[in-house]
Structures are given as C-alpha cells and as structure tokens.
Short mmCIF file of C-alpha atoms in Angstrom, two decimals:
data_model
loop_
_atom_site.label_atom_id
_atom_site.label_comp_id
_atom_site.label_asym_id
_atom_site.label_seq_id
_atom_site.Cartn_x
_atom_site.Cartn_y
_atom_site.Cartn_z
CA UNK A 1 -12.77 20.04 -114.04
CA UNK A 2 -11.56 22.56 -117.15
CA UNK A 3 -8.55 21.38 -116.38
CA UNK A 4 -9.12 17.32 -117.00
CA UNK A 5 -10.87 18.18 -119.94
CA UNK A 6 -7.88 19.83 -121.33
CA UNK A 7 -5.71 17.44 -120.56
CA UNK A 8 -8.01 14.74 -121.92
CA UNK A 9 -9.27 16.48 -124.96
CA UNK A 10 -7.33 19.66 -125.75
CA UNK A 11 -8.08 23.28 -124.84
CA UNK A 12 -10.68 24.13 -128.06
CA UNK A 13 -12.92 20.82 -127.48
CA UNK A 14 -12.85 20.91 -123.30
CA UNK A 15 -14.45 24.54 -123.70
CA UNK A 16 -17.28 23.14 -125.69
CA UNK A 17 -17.66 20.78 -123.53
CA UNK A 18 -17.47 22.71 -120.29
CA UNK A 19 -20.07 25.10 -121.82
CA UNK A 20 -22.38 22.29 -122.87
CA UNK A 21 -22.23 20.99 -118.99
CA UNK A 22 -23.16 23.99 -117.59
CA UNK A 23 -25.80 24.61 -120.09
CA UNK A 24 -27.44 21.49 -119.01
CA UNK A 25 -27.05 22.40 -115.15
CA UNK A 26 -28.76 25.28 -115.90
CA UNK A 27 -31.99 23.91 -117.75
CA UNK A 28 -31.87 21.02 -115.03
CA UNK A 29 -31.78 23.48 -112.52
CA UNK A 30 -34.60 25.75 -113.88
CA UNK A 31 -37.10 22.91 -114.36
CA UNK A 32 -36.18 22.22 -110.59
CA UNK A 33 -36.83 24.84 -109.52
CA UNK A 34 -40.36 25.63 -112.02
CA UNK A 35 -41.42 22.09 -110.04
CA UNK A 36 -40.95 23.35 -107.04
CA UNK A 37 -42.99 26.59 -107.39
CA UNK A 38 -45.42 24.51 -109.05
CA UNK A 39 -45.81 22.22 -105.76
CA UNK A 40 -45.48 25.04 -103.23
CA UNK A 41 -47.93 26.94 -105.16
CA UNK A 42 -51.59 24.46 -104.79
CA UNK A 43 -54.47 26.16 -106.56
CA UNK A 44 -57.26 27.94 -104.70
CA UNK A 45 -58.58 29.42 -107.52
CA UNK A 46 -58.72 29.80 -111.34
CA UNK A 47 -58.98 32.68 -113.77
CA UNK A 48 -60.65 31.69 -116.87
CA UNK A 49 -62.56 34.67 -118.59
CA UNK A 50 -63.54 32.99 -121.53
CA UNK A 51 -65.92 30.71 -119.35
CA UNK A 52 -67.97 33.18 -118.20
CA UNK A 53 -69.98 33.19 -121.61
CA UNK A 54 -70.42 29.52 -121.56
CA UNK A 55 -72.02 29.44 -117.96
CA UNK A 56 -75.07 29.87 -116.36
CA UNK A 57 -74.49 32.38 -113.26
CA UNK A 58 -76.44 33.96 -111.12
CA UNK A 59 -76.14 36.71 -108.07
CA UNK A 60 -75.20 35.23 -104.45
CA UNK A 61 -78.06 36.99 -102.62
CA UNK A 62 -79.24 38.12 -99.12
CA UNK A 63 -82.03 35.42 -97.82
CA UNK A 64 -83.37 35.29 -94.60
CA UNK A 65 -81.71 31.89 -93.13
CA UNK A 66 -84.32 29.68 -92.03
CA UNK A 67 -85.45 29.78 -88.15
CA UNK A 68 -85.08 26.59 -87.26
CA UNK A 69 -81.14 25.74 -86.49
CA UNK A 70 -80.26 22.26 -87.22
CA UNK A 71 -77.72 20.43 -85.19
CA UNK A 72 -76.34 17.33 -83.15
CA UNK A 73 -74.85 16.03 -80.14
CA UNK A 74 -75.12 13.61 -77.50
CA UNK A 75 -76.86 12.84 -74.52
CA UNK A 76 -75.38 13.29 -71.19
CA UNK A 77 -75.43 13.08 -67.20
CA UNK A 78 -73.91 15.85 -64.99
CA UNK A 79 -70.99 14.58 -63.02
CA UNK A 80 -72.63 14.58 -59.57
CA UNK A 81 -75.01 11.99 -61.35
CA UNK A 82 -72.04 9.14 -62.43
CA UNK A 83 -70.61 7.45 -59.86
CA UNK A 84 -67.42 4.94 -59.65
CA UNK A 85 -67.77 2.39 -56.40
CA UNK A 86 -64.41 1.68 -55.13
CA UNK A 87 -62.97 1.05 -51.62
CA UNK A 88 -60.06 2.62 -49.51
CA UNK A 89 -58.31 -0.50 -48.73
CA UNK A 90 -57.70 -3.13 -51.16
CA UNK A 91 -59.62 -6.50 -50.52
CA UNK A 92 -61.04 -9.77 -52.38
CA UNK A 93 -64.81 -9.63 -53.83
CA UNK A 94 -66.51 -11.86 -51.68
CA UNK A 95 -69.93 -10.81 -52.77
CA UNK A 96 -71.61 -8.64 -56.26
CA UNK A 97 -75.41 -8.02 -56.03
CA UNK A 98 -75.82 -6.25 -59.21
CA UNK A 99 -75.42 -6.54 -63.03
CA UNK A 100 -75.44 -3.90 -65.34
CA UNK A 101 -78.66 -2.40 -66.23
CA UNK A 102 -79.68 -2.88 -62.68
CA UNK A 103 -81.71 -0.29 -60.91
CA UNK A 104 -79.90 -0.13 -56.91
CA UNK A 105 -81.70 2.70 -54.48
CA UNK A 106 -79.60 4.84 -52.77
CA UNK A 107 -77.66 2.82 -49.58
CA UNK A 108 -78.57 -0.81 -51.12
CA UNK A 109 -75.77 -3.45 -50.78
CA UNK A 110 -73.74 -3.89 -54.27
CA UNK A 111 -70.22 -5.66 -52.85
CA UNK A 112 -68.81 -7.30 -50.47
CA UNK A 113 -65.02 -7.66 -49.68
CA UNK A 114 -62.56 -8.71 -47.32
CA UNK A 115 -58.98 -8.74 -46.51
CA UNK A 116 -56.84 -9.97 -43.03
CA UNK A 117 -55.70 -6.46 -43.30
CA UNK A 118 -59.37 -5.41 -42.64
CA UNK A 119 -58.95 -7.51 -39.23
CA UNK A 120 -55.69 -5.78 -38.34
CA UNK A 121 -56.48 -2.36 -38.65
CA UNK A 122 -59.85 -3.23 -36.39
CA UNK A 123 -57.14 -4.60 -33.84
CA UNK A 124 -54.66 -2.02 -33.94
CA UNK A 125 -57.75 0.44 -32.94
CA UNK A 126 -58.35 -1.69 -30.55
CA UNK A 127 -55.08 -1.57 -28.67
CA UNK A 128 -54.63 2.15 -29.80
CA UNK A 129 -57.75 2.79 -27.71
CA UNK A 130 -56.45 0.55 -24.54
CA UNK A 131 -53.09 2.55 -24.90
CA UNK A 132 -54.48 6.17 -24.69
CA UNK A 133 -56.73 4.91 -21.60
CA UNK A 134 -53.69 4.02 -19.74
CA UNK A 135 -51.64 7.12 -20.67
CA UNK A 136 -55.04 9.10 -20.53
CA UNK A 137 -54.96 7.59 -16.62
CA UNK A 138 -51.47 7.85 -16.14
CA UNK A 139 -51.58 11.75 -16.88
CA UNK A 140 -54.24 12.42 -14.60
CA UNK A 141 -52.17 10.56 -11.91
CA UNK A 142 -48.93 12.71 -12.64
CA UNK A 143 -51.03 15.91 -12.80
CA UNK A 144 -52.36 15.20 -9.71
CA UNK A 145 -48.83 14.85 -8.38
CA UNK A 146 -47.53 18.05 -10.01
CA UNK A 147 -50.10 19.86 -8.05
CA UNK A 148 -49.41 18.70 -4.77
CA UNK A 149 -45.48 19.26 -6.01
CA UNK A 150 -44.88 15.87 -5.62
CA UNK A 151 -43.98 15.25 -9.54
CA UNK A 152 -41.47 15.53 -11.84
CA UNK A 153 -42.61 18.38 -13.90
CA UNK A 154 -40.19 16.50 -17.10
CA UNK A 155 -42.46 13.53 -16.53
CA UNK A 156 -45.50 14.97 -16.65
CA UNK A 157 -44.50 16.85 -19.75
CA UNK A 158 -43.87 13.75 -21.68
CA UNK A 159 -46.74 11.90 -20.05
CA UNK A 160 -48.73 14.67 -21.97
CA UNK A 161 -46.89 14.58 -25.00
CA UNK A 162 -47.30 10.73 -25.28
CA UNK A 163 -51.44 11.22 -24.51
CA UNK A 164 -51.33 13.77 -27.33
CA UNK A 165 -49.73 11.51 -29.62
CA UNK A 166 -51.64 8.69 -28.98
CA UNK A 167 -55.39 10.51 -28.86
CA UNK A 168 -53.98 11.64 -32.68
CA UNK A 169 -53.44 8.20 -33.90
CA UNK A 170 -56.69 6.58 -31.89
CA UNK A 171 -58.81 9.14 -33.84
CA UNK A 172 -57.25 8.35 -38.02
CA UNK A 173 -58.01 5.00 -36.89
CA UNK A 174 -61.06 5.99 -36.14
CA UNK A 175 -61.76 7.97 -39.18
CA UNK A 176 -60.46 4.83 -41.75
CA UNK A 177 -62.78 2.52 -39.98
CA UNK A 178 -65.46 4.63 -40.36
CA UNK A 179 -64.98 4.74 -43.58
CA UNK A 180 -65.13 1.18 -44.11
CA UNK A 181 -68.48 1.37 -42.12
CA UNK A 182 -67.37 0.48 -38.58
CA UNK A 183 -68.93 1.96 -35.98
CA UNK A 184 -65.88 2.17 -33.75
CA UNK A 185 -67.70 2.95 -30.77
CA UNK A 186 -68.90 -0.53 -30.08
CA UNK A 187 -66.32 -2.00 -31.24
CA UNK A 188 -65.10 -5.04 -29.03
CA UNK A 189 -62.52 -8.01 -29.50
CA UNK A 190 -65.43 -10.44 -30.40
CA UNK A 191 -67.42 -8.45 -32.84
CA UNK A 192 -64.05 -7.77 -35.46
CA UNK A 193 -65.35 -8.08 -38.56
CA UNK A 194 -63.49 -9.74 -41.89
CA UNK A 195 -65.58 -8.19 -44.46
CA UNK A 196 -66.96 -4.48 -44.97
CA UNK A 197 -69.75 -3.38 -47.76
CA UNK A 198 -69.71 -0.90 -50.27
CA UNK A 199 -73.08 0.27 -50.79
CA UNK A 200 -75.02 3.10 -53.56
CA UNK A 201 -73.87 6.35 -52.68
CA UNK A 202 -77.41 7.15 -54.91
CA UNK A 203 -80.48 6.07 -56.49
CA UNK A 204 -79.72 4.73 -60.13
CA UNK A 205 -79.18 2.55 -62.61
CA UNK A 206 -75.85 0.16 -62.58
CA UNK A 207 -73.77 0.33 -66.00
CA UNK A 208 -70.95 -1.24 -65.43
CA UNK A 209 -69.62 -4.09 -62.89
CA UNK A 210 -65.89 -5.20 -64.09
CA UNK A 211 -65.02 -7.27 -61.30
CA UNK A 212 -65.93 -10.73 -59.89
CA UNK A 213 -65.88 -13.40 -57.25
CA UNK A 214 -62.36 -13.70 -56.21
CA UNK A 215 -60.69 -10.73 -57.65
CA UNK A 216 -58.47 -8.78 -55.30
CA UNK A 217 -59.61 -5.25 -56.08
CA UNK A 218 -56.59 -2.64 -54.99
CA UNK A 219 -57.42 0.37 -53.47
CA UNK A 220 -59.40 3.10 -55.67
CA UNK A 221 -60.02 0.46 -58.43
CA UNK A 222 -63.42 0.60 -59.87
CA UNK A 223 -65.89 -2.05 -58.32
CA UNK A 224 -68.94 -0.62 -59.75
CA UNK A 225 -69.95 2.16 -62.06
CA UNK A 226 -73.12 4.34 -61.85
CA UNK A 227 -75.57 7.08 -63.32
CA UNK A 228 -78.62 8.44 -61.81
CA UNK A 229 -80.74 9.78 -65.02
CA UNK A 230 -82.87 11.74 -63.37
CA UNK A 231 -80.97 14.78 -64.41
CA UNK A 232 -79.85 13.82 -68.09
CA UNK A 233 -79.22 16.53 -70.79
CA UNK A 234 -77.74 16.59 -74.26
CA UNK A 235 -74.75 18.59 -75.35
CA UNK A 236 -75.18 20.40 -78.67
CA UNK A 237 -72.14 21.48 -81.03
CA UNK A 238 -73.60 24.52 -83.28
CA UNK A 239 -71.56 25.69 -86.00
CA UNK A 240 -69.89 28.81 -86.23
CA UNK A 241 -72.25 30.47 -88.41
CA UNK A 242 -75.45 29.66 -86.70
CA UNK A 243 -74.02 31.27 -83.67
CA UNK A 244 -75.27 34.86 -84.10
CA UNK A 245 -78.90 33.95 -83.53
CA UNK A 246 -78.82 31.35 -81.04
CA UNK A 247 -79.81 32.45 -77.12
CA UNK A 248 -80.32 30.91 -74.09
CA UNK A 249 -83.74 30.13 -73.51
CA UNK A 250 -84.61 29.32 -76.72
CA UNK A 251 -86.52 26.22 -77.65
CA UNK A 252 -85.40 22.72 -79.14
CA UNK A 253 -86.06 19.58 -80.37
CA UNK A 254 -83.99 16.76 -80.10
CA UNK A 255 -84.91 13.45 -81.47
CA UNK A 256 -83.64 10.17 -80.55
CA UNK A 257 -84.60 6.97 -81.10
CA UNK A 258 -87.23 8.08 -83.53
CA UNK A 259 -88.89 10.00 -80.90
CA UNK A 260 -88.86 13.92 -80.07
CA UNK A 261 -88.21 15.38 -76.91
CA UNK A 262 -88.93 19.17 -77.03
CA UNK A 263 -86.54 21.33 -74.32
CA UNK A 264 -84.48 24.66 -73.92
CA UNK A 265 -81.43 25.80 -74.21
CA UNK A 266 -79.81 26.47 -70.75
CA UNK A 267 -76.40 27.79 -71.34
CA UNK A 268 -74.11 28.39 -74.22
CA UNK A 269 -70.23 27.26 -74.10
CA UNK A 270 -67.49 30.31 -74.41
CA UNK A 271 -65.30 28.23 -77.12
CA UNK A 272 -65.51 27.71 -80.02
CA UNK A 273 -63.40 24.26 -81.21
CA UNK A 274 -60.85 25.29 -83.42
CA UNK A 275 -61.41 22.15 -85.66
CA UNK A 276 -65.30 21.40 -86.30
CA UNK A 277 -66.00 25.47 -85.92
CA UNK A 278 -68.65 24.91 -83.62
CA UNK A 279 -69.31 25.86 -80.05
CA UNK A 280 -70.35 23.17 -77.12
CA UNK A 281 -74.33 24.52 -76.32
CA UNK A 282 -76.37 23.17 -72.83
CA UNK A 283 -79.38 22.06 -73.20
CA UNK A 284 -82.32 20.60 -71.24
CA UNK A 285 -85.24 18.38 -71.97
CA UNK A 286 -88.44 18.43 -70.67
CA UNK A 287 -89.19 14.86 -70.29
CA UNK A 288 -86.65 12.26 -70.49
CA UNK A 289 -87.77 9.82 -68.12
CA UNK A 290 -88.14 7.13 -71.02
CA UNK A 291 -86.04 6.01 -73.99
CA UNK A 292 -83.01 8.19 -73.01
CA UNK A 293 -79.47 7.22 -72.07
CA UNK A 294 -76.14 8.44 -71.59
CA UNK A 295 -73.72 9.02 -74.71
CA UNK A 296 -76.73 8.49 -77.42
CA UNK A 297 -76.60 10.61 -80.57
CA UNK A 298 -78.86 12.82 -81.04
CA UNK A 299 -80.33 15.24 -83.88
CA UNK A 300 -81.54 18.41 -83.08
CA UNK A 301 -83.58 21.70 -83.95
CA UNK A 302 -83.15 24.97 -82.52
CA UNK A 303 -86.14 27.60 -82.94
CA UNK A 304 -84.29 30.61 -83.77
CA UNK A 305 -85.52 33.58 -85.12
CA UNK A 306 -84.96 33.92 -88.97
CA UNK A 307 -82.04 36.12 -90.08
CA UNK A 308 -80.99 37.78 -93.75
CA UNK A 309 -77.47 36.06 -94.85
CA UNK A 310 -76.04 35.52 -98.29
CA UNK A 311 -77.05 32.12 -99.84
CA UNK A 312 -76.66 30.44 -103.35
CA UNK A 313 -79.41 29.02 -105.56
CA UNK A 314 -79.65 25.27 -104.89
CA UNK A 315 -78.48 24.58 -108.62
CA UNK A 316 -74.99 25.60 -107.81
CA UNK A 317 -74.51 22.59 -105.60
CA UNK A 318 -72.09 20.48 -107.32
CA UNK A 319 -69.92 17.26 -105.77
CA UNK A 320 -66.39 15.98 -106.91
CA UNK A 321 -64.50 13.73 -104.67
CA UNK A 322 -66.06 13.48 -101.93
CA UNK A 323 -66.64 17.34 -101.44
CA UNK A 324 -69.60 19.38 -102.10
CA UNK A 325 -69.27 22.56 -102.89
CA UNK A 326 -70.24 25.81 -105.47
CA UNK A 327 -68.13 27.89 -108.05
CA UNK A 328 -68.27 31.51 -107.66
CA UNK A 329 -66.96 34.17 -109.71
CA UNK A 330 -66.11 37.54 -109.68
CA UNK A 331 -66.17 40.01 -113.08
CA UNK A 332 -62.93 39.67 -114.24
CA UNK A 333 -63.55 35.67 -114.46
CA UNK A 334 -61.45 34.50 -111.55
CA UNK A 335 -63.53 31.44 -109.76
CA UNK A 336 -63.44 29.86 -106.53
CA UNK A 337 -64.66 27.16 -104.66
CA UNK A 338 -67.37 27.53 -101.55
CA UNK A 339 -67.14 24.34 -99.57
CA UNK A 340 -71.14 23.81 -98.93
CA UNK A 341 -70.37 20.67 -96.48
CA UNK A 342 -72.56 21.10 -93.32
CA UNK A 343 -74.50 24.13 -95.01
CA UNK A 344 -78.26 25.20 -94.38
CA UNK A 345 -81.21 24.49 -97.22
CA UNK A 346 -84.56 25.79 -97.62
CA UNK A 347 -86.73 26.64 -100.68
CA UNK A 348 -84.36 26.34 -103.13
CA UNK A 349 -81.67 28.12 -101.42
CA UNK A 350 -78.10 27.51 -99.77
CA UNK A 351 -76.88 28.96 -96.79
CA UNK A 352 -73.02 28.33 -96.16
CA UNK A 353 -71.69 26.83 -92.63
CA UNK A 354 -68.18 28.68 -93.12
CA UNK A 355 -68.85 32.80 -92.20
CA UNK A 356 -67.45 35.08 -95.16
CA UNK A 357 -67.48 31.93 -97.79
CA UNK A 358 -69.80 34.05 -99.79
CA UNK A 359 -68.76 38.11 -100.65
CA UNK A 360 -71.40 40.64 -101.72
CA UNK A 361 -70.97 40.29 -105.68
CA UNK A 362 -69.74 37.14 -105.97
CA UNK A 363 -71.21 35.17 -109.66
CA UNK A 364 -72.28 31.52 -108.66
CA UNK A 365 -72.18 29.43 -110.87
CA UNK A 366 -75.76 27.16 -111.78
CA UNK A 367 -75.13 25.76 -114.93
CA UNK A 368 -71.86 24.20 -116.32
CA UNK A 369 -70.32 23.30 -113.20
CA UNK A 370 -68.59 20.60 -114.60
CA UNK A 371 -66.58 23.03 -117.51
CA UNK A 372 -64.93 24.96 -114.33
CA UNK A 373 -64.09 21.94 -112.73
CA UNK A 374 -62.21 20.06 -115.81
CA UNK A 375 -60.35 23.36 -115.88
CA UNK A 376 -59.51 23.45 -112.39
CA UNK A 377 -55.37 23.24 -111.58
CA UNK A 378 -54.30 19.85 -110.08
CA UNK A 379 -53.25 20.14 -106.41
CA UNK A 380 -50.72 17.94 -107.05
#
C-alpha cells in the first residue's frame, strides 16, 4: 500500500497518510477489543465504598431454620400397580367393556378380539398334535423292532429325531395358546374358537381405553391402561439445603385438594438433580383411600428438627426482574447478590435455598436496596 500512495501522492504526503491509517487501525482495534472484555467480562458483583454510608446494613446471622421443611411433588403409583392390556397376536376389537374411570376386579372381561389367524394357529395345534401321535406310535413300533434286531437302527434314529422335533413344536403351540386363554387340552376340531379375551390382570380403576370397535390392534399395542391405588405415594423433591436434616421416618404432611394427608417418609433418593438442586424423597401416606390420584401436585411439610443456619432480616428482600434476591456486602464495600428464590421464612427472617449463598460476615443490605441496584453493571 506505501507504495500506491507514493505513486499517487508523492513520498512526504503518502507517509502522513500511511501513519494516519494505522493510527486509526489501532484506536479501532483497541475499542474492539475494550468491547470484547467488556462482554466476556458480565458483572457478579460491584465495589462501591461510598455506598456503604448511605445504607442501612445489618449482620447475616446464625438462626435456627424453622422445623418444618416445606416442599412439593406429585402423587404416584408403584409400577407393579399400572398396568398396560395388550395381546400377543394382533386382532380386531370385537368387544370393550370399560371406560375410563371404571373400577374392573381382578380377572373381569375388558376386550374382546379376533383374527382368522387366531383360527389357524388353533388348527396347526391341532394337526401338530395328530402328527407327534403318529410319529410318537411309529417310534414305539421301530423300537420294538430294534430290540428284537429286526430294525434299521438309521431308521429308528430319525424316527426319534422327528418325535423330538415334533413334541418341541406341539408344546410352543401349546404355550401361545395358552396364552391367549385356550385350554389346549380339550381342544377339538368343533370347539376352535375365533375370538380370545383379555381380561384385568388386577383389581383397579381403568384410566385409559384408546381403542374401539373395529380397530385392528397389532401385537403389544395398548388396549387398555390401568392403576390399582391401593398402594399410592407421593414423590417429594427437597432442595439441596434442607437436606442435612431430613431422615427417613420422619413425619409429613401433604395437602392436596385442599385436604391434608399426614404420612412418613420411607426412603430418601441418592441424587441430587443437577438442575433444580434437589433430591427425589419417598414418601407414604397414611390414608389415601379418598380424593387421591396419580400425577396430582402436591404441597408438602416435613417435621424436621430445627437447625442453626445463616439467614437475612426479611427487609433485605428486594425484587428486580423477575428475581428476588438480597445485597450483601463485605468491609471494603464490594456487594453481591443472594438469589432468595425458593428460600425459607419465619419471624422475620430469611433462610437461603442455595448452601454457602451467605458467608460468616457478610453486610446485608435492609435499607436502600434500590441505590445498589441503579449502580449495578449491565450484563449486557
């Protein structure tokens, strides 16, 4: 480029001008670069000495957290208590007793189906069965001939090879039919059925039925779904902080519906979810034969014992889009933010959900919340 320029403008002038450039490369680069840092660099805190004198502050200090744990979760059933009807062949509905909400006791009738291939499996049994008579008969006569030496010892090797084979197949026949709920031992050519049942494997109520007359239902499909809530529980998620005082055994009260159920805590999860910070907890009720059902929300209370933690005077709560939270501050006036979402509160005090949100010495702030946060650096 110094060399256009000289050609255009003459050596004296093109120097000026080649300075100039990278003068302004320079600046342009720099205030690149400051924008950058500025970006990569979001605030998490802010150092501002000269508030200190115009706040209200006061100690974080050690309060016993209150005893009663509040959380939430859901009701649920165990899985040997849900059920999904389906059939090992496929077949057309032909018949559906009940609708959903349905109480069925355990063995009632809830579908009917049917299928040609129903009847040709029945008669393939059926000449499977006449087959291994006949070689069953025909064995006996060649091992009766082998022992007098009047056999063929090649033929009465494959006689019993053929038997072997064919008792094999006779009895998966057997097996599929029985599944299907034929009872293959009476089974004749004039009693082949065209339909087979599906009945309640248990006692319970019917939730879902997403077939109907007509439809072809393939094998494994769903036919009917299930849940027996006689053994119903609720699944708790406690947060991290709460953790430290909660046992199995312990007491609860979940509420649902605007009623109380009052139950125990049976067993405590070993993992903690890396996104809400709280860990799965077991419980059972004592009653729940009324107003309950599977995947209802729930609010609950667990009777812990009480337990010293640091906590911030009420005042300090202050919210700014969409986020509640407190200012804390250490002597040499750099503040912080302690995200107070999901926190615990009793007289007059805050206990936050995050462990470690709160160091010994920290300076909340109570009064004047709102001169920190006009100071606060933009994320942006």
């Amino acid at each position: 480029m110094n060399t256009v320029l000289k050609y255009l403008y003459g050596p004296a002038l093109a120097a000026g001008l080649a300075a100039g450039l990278a003068g302004c490369q320079s600046a342009s680069d720099a205030a690149a670069s400051s924008q950058e840092t500025e970006a990569a660099a979001p605030a998490a805190e802010l150092i501002a000495p000269d508030l200190l004198g115009q706040l209200s502050l006061e100690p974080a200090a050690m309060r016993n957290a209150p005893g009663r744990i509040l959380c939430n979760g859901v009701v649920d059933a165990p899985p040997q208590s849900l059920a999904t009807l389906s059939s090992y062949v496929g077949g057309m509905v032909r018949e559906i007793r009940p609708i959903p909400g349905d109480y069925v006791a355990k063995g009632a009738l809830v579908a009917v189906l049917e299928h040609p291939d129903f009847i040709r499996l029945q008669q393939q049994y059926l000449e499977t069965r006449s087959a291994t008579e006949f070689l069953r008969k025909e064995f006996e006569r060649q091992q009766t001939l082998k022992a007098s030496d009047a056999g063929i010892a090649r033929t009465f090797e494959q006689t019993q090879a053929d038997l072997g084979a064919q008792e094999a197949r006779l009895a998966g026949l057997a097996r599929e039919l029985r599944l299907l709920g034929v009872e293959v031992s009476g089974l004749q050519p004039e009693t082949l059925k065209s339909t087979w049942e599906i009945r309640a494997p248990f006692s319970g109520y019917v939730t879902e039925v997403p077939v109907n007359l007509g439809k072809y239902v393939a094998p494994q499909e769903a036919i009917c779904e299930m849940v027996d809530k006689g053994h119903l529980h609720v699944e708790l998620q406690v947060f991290e902080k709460d953790l430290g005082r909660v046992r199995e055994g312990q007491k609860i009260e979940a509420t649902v519906g605007g009623r109380t159920y009052p139950g125990y805590i049976k067993k405590l999860g070993q993992l903690v979810d890396p996104q809400t910070r709280a860990l799965g907890v077991h419980a059972h009720l004592d009653d729940h034969e009324v107003g309950l059902y599977p995947g209802a929300f729930i609010d609950a209370v667990i009777l812990a014992e009480s337990a010293p933690a640091l906590a911030v005077p009420a005042a300090a709560r202050y919210e700014a889009e969409g986020e509640t939270f407190c200012f804390a501050a250490d002597a040499a006036g750099r503040f912080r933010k302690v995200d107070l979402s999901r926190s615990t509160e009793a007289g007059g005090w805050i206990w936050p959900a995050m462990p470690g949100a709160l160091q010994p010495g920290d300076r909340i702030v109570v009064q004047g919340q709102a001169l920190v946060a006009a100071r606060w650096p933009s994320e942006q």
